Coordinates of C-alpha atoms in Angstrom, one line a residue:
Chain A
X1 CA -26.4 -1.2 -1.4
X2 CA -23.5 -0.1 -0.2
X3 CA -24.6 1.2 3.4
X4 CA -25.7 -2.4 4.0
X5 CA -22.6 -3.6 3.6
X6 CA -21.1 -1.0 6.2
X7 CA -23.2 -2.8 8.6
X8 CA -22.0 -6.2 7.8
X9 CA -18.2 -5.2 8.0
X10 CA -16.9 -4.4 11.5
X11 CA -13.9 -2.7 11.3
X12 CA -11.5 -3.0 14.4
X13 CA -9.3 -0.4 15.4
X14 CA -6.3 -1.9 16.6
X15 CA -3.9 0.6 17.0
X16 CA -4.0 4.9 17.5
X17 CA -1.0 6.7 17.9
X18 CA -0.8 10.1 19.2
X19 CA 1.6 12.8 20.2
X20 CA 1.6 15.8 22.9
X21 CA 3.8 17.9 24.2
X22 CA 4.6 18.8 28.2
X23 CA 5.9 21.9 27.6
X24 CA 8.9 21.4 30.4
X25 CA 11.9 19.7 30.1
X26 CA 11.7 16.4 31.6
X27 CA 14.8 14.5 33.4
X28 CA 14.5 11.4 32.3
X29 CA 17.6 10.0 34.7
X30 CA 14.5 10.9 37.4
X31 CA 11.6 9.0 35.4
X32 CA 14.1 5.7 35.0
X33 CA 14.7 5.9 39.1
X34 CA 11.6 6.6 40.3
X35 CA 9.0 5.9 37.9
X36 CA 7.0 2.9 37.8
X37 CA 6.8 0.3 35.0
X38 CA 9.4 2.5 33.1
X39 CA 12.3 0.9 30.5
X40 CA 15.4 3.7 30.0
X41 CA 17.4 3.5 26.9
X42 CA 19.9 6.1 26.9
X43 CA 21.7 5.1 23.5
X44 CA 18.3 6.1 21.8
X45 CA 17.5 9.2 24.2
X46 CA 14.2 7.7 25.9
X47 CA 12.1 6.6 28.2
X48 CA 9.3 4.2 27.6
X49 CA 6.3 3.9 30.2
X50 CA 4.1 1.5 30.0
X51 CA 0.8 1.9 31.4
X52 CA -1.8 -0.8 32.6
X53 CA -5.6 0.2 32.6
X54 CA -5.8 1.7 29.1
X55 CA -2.6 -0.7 27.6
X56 CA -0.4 2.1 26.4
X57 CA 3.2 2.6 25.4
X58 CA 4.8 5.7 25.6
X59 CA 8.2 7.5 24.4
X60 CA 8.9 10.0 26.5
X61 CA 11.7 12.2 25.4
X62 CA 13.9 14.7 27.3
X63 CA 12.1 17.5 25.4
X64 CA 9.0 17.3 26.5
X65 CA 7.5 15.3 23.9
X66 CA 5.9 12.3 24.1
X67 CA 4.7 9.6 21.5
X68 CA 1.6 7.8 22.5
X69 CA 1.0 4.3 21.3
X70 CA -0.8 1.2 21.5
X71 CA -4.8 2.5 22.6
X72 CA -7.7 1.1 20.6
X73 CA -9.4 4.1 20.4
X74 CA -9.2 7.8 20.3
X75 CA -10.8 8.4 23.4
X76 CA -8.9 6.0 25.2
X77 CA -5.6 7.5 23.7
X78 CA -6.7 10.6 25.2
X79 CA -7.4 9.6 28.2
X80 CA -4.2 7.4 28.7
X81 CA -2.0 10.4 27.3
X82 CA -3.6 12.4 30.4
X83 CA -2.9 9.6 33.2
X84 CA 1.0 9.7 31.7
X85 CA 0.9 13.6 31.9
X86 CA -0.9 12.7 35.9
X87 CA 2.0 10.5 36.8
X88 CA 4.6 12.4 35.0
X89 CA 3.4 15.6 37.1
X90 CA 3.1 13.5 40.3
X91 CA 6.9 12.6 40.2
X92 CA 7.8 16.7 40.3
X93 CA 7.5 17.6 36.9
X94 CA 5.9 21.4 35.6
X95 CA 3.9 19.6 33.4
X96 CA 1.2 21.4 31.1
X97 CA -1.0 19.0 29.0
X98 CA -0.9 20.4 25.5
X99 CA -0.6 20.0 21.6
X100 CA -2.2 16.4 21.9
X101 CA -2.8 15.0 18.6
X102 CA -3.8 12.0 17.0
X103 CA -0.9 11.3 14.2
X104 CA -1.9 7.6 13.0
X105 CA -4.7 5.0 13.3
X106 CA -4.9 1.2 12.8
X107 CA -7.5 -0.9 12.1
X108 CA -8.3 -4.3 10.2
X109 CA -11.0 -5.5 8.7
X110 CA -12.2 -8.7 6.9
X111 CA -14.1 -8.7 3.7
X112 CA -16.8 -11.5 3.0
X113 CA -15.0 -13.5 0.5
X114 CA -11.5 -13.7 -0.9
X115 CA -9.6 -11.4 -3.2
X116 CA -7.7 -11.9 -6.5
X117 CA -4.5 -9.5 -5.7
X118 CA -3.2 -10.0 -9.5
X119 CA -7.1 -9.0 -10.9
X120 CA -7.3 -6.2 -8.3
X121 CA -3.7 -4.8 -8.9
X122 CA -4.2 -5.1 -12.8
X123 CA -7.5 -2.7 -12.6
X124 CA -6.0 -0.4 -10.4
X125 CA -2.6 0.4 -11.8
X126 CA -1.0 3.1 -10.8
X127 CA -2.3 3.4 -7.0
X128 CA -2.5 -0.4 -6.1
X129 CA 1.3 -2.2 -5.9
X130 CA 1.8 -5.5 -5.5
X131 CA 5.4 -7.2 -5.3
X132 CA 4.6 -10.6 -4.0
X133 CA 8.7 -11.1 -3.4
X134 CA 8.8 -8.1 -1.0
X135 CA 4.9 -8.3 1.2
X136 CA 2.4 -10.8 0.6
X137 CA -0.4 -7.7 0.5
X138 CA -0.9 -5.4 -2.6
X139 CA -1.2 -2.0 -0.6
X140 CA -3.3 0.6 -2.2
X141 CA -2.9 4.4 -1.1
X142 CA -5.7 6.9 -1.5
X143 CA -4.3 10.0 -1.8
X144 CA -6.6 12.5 0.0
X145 CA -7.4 10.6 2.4
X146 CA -3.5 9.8 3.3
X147 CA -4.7 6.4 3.8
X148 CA -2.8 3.0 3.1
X149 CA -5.1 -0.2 2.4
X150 CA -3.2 -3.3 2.8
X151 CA -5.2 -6.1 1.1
X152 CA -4.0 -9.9 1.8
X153 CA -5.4 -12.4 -0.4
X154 CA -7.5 -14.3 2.2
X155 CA -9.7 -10.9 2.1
X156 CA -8.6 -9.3 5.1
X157 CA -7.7 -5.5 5.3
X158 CA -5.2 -3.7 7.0
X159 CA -5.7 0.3 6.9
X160 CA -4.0 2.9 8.5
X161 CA -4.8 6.7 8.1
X162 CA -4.4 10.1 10.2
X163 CA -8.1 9.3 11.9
X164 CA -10.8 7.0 12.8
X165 CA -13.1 9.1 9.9
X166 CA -10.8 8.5 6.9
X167 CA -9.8 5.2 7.7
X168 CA -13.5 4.4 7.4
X169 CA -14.1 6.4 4.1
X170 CA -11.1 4.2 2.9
X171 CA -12.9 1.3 3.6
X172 CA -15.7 2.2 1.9
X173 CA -14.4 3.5 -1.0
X174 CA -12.1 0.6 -1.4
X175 CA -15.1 -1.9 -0.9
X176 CA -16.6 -1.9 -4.6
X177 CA -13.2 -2.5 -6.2
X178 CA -12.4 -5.5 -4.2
X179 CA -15.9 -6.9 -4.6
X180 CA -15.4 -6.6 -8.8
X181 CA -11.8 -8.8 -7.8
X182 CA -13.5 -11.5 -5.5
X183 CA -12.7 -15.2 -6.0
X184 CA -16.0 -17.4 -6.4
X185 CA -16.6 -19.7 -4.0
X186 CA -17.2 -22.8 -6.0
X187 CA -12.7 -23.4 -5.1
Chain B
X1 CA 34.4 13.0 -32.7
X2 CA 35.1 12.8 -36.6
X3 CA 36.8 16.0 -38.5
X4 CA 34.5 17.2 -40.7
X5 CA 35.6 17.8 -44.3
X6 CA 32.4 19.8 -45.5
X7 CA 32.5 23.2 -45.7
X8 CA 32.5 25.7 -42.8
X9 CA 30.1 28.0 -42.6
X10 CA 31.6 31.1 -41.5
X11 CA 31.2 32.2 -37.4
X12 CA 29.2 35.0 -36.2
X13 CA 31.7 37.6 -36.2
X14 CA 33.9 38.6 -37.9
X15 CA 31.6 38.0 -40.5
X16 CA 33.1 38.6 -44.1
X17 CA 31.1 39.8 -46.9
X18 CA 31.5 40.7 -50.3
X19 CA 31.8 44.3 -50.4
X20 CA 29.3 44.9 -53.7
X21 CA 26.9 42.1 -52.7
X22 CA 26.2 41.8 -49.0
X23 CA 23.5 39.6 -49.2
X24 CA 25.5 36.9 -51.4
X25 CA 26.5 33.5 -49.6
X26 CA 30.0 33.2 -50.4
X27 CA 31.5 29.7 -51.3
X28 CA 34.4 28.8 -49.7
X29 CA 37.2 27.1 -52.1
X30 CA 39.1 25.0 -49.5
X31 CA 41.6 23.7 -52.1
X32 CA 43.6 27.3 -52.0
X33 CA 41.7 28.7 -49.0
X34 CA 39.7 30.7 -50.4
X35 CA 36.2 32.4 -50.3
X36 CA 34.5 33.8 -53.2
X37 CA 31.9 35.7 -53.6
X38 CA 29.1 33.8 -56.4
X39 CA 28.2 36.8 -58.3
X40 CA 31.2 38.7 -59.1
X41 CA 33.8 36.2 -58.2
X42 CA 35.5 38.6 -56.0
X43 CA 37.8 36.5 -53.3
X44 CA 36.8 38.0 -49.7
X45 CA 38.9 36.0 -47.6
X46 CA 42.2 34.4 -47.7
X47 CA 44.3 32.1 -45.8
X48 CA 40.8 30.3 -44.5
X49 CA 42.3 26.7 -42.3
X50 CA 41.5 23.9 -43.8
X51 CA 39.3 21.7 -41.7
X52 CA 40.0 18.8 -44.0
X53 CA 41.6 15.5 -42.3
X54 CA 45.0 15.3 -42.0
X55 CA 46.5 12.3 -44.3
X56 CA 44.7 10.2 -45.8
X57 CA 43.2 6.7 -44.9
X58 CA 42.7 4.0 -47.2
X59 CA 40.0 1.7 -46.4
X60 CA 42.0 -1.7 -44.3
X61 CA 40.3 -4.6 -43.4
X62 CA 41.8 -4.5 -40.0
X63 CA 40.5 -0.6 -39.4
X64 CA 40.9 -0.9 -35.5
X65 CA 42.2 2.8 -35.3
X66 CA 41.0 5.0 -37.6
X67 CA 43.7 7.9 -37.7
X68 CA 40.9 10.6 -38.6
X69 CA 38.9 9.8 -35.7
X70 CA 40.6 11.0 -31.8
X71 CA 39.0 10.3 -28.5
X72 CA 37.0 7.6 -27.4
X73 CA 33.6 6.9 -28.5
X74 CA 30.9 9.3 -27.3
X75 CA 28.5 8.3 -24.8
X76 CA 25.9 11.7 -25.8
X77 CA 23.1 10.0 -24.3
X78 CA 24.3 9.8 -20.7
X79 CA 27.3 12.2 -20.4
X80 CA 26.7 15.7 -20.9
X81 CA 29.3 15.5 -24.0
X82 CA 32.2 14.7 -23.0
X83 CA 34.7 17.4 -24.8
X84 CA 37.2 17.7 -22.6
X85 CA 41.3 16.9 -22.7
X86 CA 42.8 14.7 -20.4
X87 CA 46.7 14.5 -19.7
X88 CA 47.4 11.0 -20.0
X89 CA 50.3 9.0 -17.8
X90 CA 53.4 9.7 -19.7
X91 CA 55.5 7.5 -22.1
X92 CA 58.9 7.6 -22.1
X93 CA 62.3 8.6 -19.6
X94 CA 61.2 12.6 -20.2
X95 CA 57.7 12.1 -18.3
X96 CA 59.1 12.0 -14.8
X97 CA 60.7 14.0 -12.2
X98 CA 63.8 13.7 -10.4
X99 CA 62.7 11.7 -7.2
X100 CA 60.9 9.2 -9.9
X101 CA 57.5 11.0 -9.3
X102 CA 55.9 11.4 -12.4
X103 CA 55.2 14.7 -14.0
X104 CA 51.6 16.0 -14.9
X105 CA 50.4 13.5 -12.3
X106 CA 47.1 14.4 -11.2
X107 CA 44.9 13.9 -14.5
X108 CA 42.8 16.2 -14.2
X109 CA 39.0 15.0 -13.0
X110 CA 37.2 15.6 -15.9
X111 CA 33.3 16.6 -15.2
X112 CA 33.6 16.0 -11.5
X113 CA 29.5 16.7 -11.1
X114 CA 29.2 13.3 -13.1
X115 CA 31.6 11.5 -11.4
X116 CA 29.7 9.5 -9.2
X117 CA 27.2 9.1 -12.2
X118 CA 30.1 7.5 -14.4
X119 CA 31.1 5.4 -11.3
X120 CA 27.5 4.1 -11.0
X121 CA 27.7 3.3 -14.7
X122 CA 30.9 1.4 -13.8
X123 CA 29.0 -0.8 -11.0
X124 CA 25.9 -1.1 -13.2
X125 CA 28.1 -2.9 -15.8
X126 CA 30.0 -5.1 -13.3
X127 CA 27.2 -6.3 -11.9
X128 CA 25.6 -6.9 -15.1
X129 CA 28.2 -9.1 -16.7
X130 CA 28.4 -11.1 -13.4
X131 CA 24.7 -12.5 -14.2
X132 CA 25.4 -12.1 -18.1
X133 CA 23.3 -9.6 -19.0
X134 CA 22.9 -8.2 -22.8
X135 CA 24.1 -4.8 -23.9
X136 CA 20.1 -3.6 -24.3
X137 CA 19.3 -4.3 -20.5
X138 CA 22.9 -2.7 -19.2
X139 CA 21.8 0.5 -21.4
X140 CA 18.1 0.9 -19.7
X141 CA 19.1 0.7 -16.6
X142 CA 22.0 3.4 -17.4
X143 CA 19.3 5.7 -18.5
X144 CA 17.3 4.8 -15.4
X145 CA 20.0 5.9 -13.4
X146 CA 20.8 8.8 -15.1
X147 CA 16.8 10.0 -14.9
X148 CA 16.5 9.5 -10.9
X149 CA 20.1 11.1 -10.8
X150 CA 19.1 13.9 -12.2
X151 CA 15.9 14.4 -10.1
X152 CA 17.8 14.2 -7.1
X153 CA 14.6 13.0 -5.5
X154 CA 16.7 10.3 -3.8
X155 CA 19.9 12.0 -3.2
X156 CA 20.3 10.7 -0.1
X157 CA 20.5 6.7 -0.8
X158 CA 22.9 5.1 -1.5
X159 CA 24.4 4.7 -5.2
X160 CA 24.5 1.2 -5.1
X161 CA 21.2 0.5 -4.0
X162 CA 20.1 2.8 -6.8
X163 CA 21.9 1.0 -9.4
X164 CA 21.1 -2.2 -8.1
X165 CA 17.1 -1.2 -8.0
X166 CA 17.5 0.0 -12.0
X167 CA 19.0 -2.9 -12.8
X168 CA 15.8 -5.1 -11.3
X169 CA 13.6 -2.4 -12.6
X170 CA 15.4 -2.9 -16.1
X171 CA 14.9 -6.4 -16.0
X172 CA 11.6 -6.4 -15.9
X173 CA 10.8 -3.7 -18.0
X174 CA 12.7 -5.7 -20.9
X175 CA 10.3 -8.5 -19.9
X176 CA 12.8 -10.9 -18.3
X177 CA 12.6 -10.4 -14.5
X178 CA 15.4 -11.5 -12.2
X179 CA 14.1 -12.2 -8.4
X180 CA 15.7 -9.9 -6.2
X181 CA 17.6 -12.5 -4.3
X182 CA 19.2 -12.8 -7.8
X183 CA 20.4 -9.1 -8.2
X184 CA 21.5 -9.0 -4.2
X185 CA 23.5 -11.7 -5.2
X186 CA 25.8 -9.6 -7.5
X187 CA 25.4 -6.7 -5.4
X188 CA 26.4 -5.9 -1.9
X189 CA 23.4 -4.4 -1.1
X190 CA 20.7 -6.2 1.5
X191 CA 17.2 -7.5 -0.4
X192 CA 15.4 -4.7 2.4
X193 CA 17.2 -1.7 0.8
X194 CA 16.8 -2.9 -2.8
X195 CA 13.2 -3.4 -2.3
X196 CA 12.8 0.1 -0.4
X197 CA 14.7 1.9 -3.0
X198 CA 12.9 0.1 -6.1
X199 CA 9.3 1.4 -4.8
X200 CA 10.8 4.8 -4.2
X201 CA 12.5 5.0 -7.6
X202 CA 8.7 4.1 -9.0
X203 CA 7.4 6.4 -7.4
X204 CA 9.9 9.1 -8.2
X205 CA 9.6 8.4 -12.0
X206 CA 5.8 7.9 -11.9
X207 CA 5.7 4.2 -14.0
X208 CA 4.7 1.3 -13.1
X209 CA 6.3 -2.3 -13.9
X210 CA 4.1 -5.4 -14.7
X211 CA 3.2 -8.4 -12.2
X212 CA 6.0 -11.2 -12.5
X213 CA 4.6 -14.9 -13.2
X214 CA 5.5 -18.1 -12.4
X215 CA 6.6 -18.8 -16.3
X216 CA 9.4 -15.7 -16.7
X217 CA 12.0 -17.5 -14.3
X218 CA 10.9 -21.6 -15.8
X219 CA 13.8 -21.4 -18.7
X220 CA 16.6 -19.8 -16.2
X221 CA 16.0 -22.2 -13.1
X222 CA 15.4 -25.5 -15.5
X223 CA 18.7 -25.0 -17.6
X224 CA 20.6 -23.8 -14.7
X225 CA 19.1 -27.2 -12.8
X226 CA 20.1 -29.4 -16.1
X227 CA 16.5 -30.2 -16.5
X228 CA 15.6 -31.4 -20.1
X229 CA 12.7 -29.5 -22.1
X230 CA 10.0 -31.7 -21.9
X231 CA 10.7 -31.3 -17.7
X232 CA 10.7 -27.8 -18.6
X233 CA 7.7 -27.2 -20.3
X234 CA 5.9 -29.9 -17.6
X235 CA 6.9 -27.7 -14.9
X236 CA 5.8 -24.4 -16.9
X237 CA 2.2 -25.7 -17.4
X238 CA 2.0 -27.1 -13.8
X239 CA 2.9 -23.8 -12.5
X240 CA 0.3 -21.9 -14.5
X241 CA -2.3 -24.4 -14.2
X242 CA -1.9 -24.0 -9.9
X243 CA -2.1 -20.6 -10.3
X244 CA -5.3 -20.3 -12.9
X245 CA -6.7 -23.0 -10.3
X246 CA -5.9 -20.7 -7.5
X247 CA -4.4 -24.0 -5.5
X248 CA -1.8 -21.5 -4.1
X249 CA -3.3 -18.2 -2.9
X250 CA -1.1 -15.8 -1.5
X251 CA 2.2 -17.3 -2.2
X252 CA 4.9 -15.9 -4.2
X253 CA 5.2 -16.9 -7.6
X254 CA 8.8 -18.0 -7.0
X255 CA 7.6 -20.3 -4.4
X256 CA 4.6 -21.7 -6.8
X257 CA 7.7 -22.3 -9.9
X258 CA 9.7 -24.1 -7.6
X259 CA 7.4 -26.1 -6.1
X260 CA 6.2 -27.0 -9.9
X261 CA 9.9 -27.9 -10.9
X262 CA 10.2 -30.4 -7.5
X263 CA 6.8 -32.0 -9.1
X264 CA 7.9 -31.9 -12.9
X265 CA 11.7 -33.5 -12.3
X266 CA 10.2 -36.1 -9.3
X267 CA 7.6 -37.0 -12.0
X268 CA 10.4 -37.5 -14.7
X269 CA 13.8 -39.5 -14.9
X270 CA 15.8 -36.3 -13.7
X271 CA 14.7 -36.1 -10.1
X272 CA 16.2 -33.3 -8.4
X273 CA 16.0 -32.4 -4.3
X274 CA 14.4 -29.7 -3.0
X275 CA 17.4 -28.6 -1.6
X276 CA 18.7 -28.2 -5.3
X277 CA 16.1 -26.3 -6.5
X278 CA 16.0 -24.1 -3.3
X279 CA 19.5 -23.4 -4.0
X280 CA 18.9 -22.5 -7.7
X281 CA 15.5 -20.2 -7.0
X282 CA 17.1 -18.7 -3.6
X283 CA 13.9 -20.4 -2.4
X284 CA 14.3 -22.0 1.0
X285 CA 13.5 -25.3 1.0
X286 CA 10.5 -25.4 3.3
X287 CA 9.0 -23.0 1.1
X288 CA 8.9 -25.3 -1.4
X289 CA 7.3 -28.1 0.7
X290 CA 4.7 -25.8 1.8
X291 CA 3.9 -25.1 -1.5
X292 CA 4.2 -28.7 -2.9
X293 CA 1.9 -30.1 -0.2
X294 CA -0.7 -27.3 -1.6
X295 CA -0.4 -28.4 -5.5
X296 CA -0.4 -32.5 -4.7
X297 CA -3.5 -33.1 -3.5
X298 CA -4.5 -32.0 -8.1
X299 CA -1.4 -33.3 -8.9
X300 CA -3.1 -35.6 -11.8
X301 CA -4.7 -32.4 -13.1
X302 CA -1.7 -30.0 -13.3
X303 CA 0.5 -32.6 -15.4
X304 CA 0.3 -31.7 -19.5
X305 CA -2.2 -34.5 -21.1
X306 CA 0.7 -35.5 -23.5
X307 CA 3.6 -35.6 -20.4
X308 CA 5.4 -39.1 -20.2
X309 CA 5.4 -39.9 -16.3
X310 CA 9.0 -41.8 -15.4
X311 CA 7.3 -42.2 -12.3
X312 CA 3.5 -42.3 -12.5
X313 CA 1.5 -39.4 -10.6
X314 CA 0.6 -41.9 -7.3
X315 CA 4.4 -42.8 -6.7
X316 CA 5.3 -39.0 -6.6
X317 CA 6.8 -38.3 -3.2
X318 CA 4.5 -36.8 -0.3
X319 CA 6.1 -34.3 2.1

């Protein structure tokens, strides 16, 4: 019963975040000058590059490091983290491609029907919060999975989780205790 | 703390005995300072101080000081006992120097790793009695603060928030939530840090607090509106009724109550504006028109059956 509901719910990736490391220092005075589609901002320490084919963000610090965001999918993070590292090492840099890793996926998904938060926080008390006065969601963190389920009363998830595996296994696991909460459709 | 006027048992060392029966308890005579051994009547030790109270006290209706009893009340559930002497500001011509600077300024800080803890308790009570809180809520969200101060697990926030976050957590633990617009309102923390600080002071001491509803804030917001009972107990059962209905998913409970007091008072001779009410529930004013345009449409339904409509349920406004 349950696989056939994995097929019905598609859920979206919206969001994978990712780090890696250059291994060089990089002048970021040089990046703001010559670099293309790049935003300095020297209170924080940063540059930010934006890149067009895979739509990615990225903080690029003087360090070396850089923080990869915005991809819809692992793959693609990877391969827009290695275009940066191109274009960093076409403007002069020493750069080595290295330590990439994926620190944070996010991805919705809808349920079927609608959710009673109040019913669904009340069976699940001590890992489901809700505080309707702070986030219209009751959020719901699994524990070894290091996965946050955000629940919104229409029925929609959000879930965020280290990788694309776990944030799955969250939305399984999470399924059967939201279908025991739905709100019947004769409202 | 109160002298004691039983009798002392004797310290550790030197410990007296009677010299033919060691294993006797002796009795101490206080009267001439004595103690005596039980079997043979032989007087061990002499010149014993007598722990007794100094003068004595005859029972006045005033009693505001007792002169038996020194220091201030203790406070053993939240200080770490607080024996310690304190030189007050002087009395009298003898008390200061010769530049007018007075002697024995600097009263000594007394239990300095506690300080901030007693500050806290200070804040906590200040903000308290701004909102009228009873004693019973003020002293659980002392012993809040004193548990998460002690853990250390959020050293690094600020004391206010934390107090401010025990006092909400308080508050709804004795069963009568206050929104947190309420508490920012007596404290100068922002709603953002309250809220971050009350989920991380959950977390730190592991409990959990039950989901508000839409009737725990009906008797504050009528009364503090001027709404009479029947209004009050209208706009308690329309509230509830939306909610069991599930007219109003997804919106916060606040919202629902003030939208429910906009229908109850507009249905009754006491209409008040939504601007009122917004002001009262810290509820802005749209909110409560969203809200309100979700519950009219069952308007007729959510009334009480035995409710006397000032203005009947078709003439109630539509926004």
């Amino acid at each position: 019963m349950d696989s056939s509901n994995d097929e019905a719910l598609d859920i979206i990736v919206t969001n994978v975040v990712a780090t890696f490391r250059t291994r060089c220092h990089l002048n970021l005075r040089t990046i703001a000058l010559e670099g293309t589609n790049v935003i300095y901002k020297p209170e924080v320490g940063k540059v930010l590059m934006k890149l067009r084919k895979p739509m990615i963000t990225a903080s690029i610090w003087s360090s070396g490091k850089i923080i990869c965001t915005g991809a819809t999918s692992e793959d693609e993070s990877k391969l827009g983290a290695r275009r940066l590292a191109r274009s960093l090492q076409k403007l002069g840099f020493k750069v080595r491609f290295s330590d990439y890793k994926v620190v944070n996926v996010l991805a919705v998904c809808s349920m079927p029907f609608a959710v009673h938060l109040i019913d669904f926080t009340k069976n699940n008390r001590p890992i489901a919060s809700y505080e309707p006065e702070l986030h219209p969601a009751a959020t719901y963190r699994i524990k070894n999975l290091k996965a946050t389920v955000q629940v919104f009363s229409t029925g929609s998830l959000t879930v965020t989780g280290p990788n694309v595996q776990n944030v799955a296994t969250a939305v399984e696991q999470v399924y059967p205790l939201l279908f025991e909460c739905q709100k019947p459709l004769c409202n | 703390a109160a002298l004691l006027s039983r009798p002392a048992v004797a310290l550790a060392l030197p410990r007296v005995q009677c010299p033919n029966h060691p294993d006797a308890l002796l009795v101490e005579d206080y009267r001439a300072g004595d103690m005596i051994c039980p079997e043979c009547g032989l007087v061990v030790g002499d010149r014993v101080i007598d722990v007794g109270s100094e003068w004595r006290t005859f029972t006045n209706e005033k009693a505001v000081k007792d002169p038996s009893r020194v220091g201030d009340a203790q406070n053993p559930l939240l200080n770490g006992g607080d024996l310690t002497t304190m030189i007050s500001k002087g009395t009298g011509a003898a008390s200061f120097d010769e530049f007018g600077n007075s002697k024995y300024q600097n009263r000594r800080t007394m239990s300095s790793s506690d300080r901030a803890m007693l500050n806290a308790f200070k804040e906590i009570t200040t903000m308290a009695d701004r909102i009228n809180l009873p004693r019973n809520i003020i002293d659980r969200t002392n012993n809040l603060f004193k548990q998460v101060y002690e853990q250390k697990s959020l050293k690094g926030r600020a004391n206010d928030a934390i107090a401010s976050a025990c006092l909400y957590i308080a508050c709804r633990q004795e069963g009568v939530p206050r929104t947190f617009k309420e508490i920012c309102a007596v404290s100068r923390i922002s709603k953002k840090e309250i809220g971050r600080c009350f989920k991380l002071i959950l977390k730190a001491l592991e409990t959990s607090v039950d989901l508000i509803t839409t009737g725990d804030f009906m008797s504050r917001f009528c009364s503090n509106l001027g709404l009479p009972k029947q209004v009050q107990m209208a706009a308690t059962f329309i509230a509830r009724k939306a909610v069991e209905l599930d007219l109003v998913p997804g919106r916060s409970p606040i919202s629902v109550a003030a939208a429910a007091i906009y229908m109850a008072s507009q249905a009754s001779a006491e209409k008040k504006t939504q601007k009122e009410i917004g002001d009262i529930a810290g509820v802005a004013d749209v909110t409560i028109r969203q809200s309100y345009r979700l519950i009219y449409p069952r308007a007729a339904d959510l009334f009480p059956p035995d409710f006397k409509f000032d203005t009947p349920v078709d003439k109630l406004p539509q926004l």
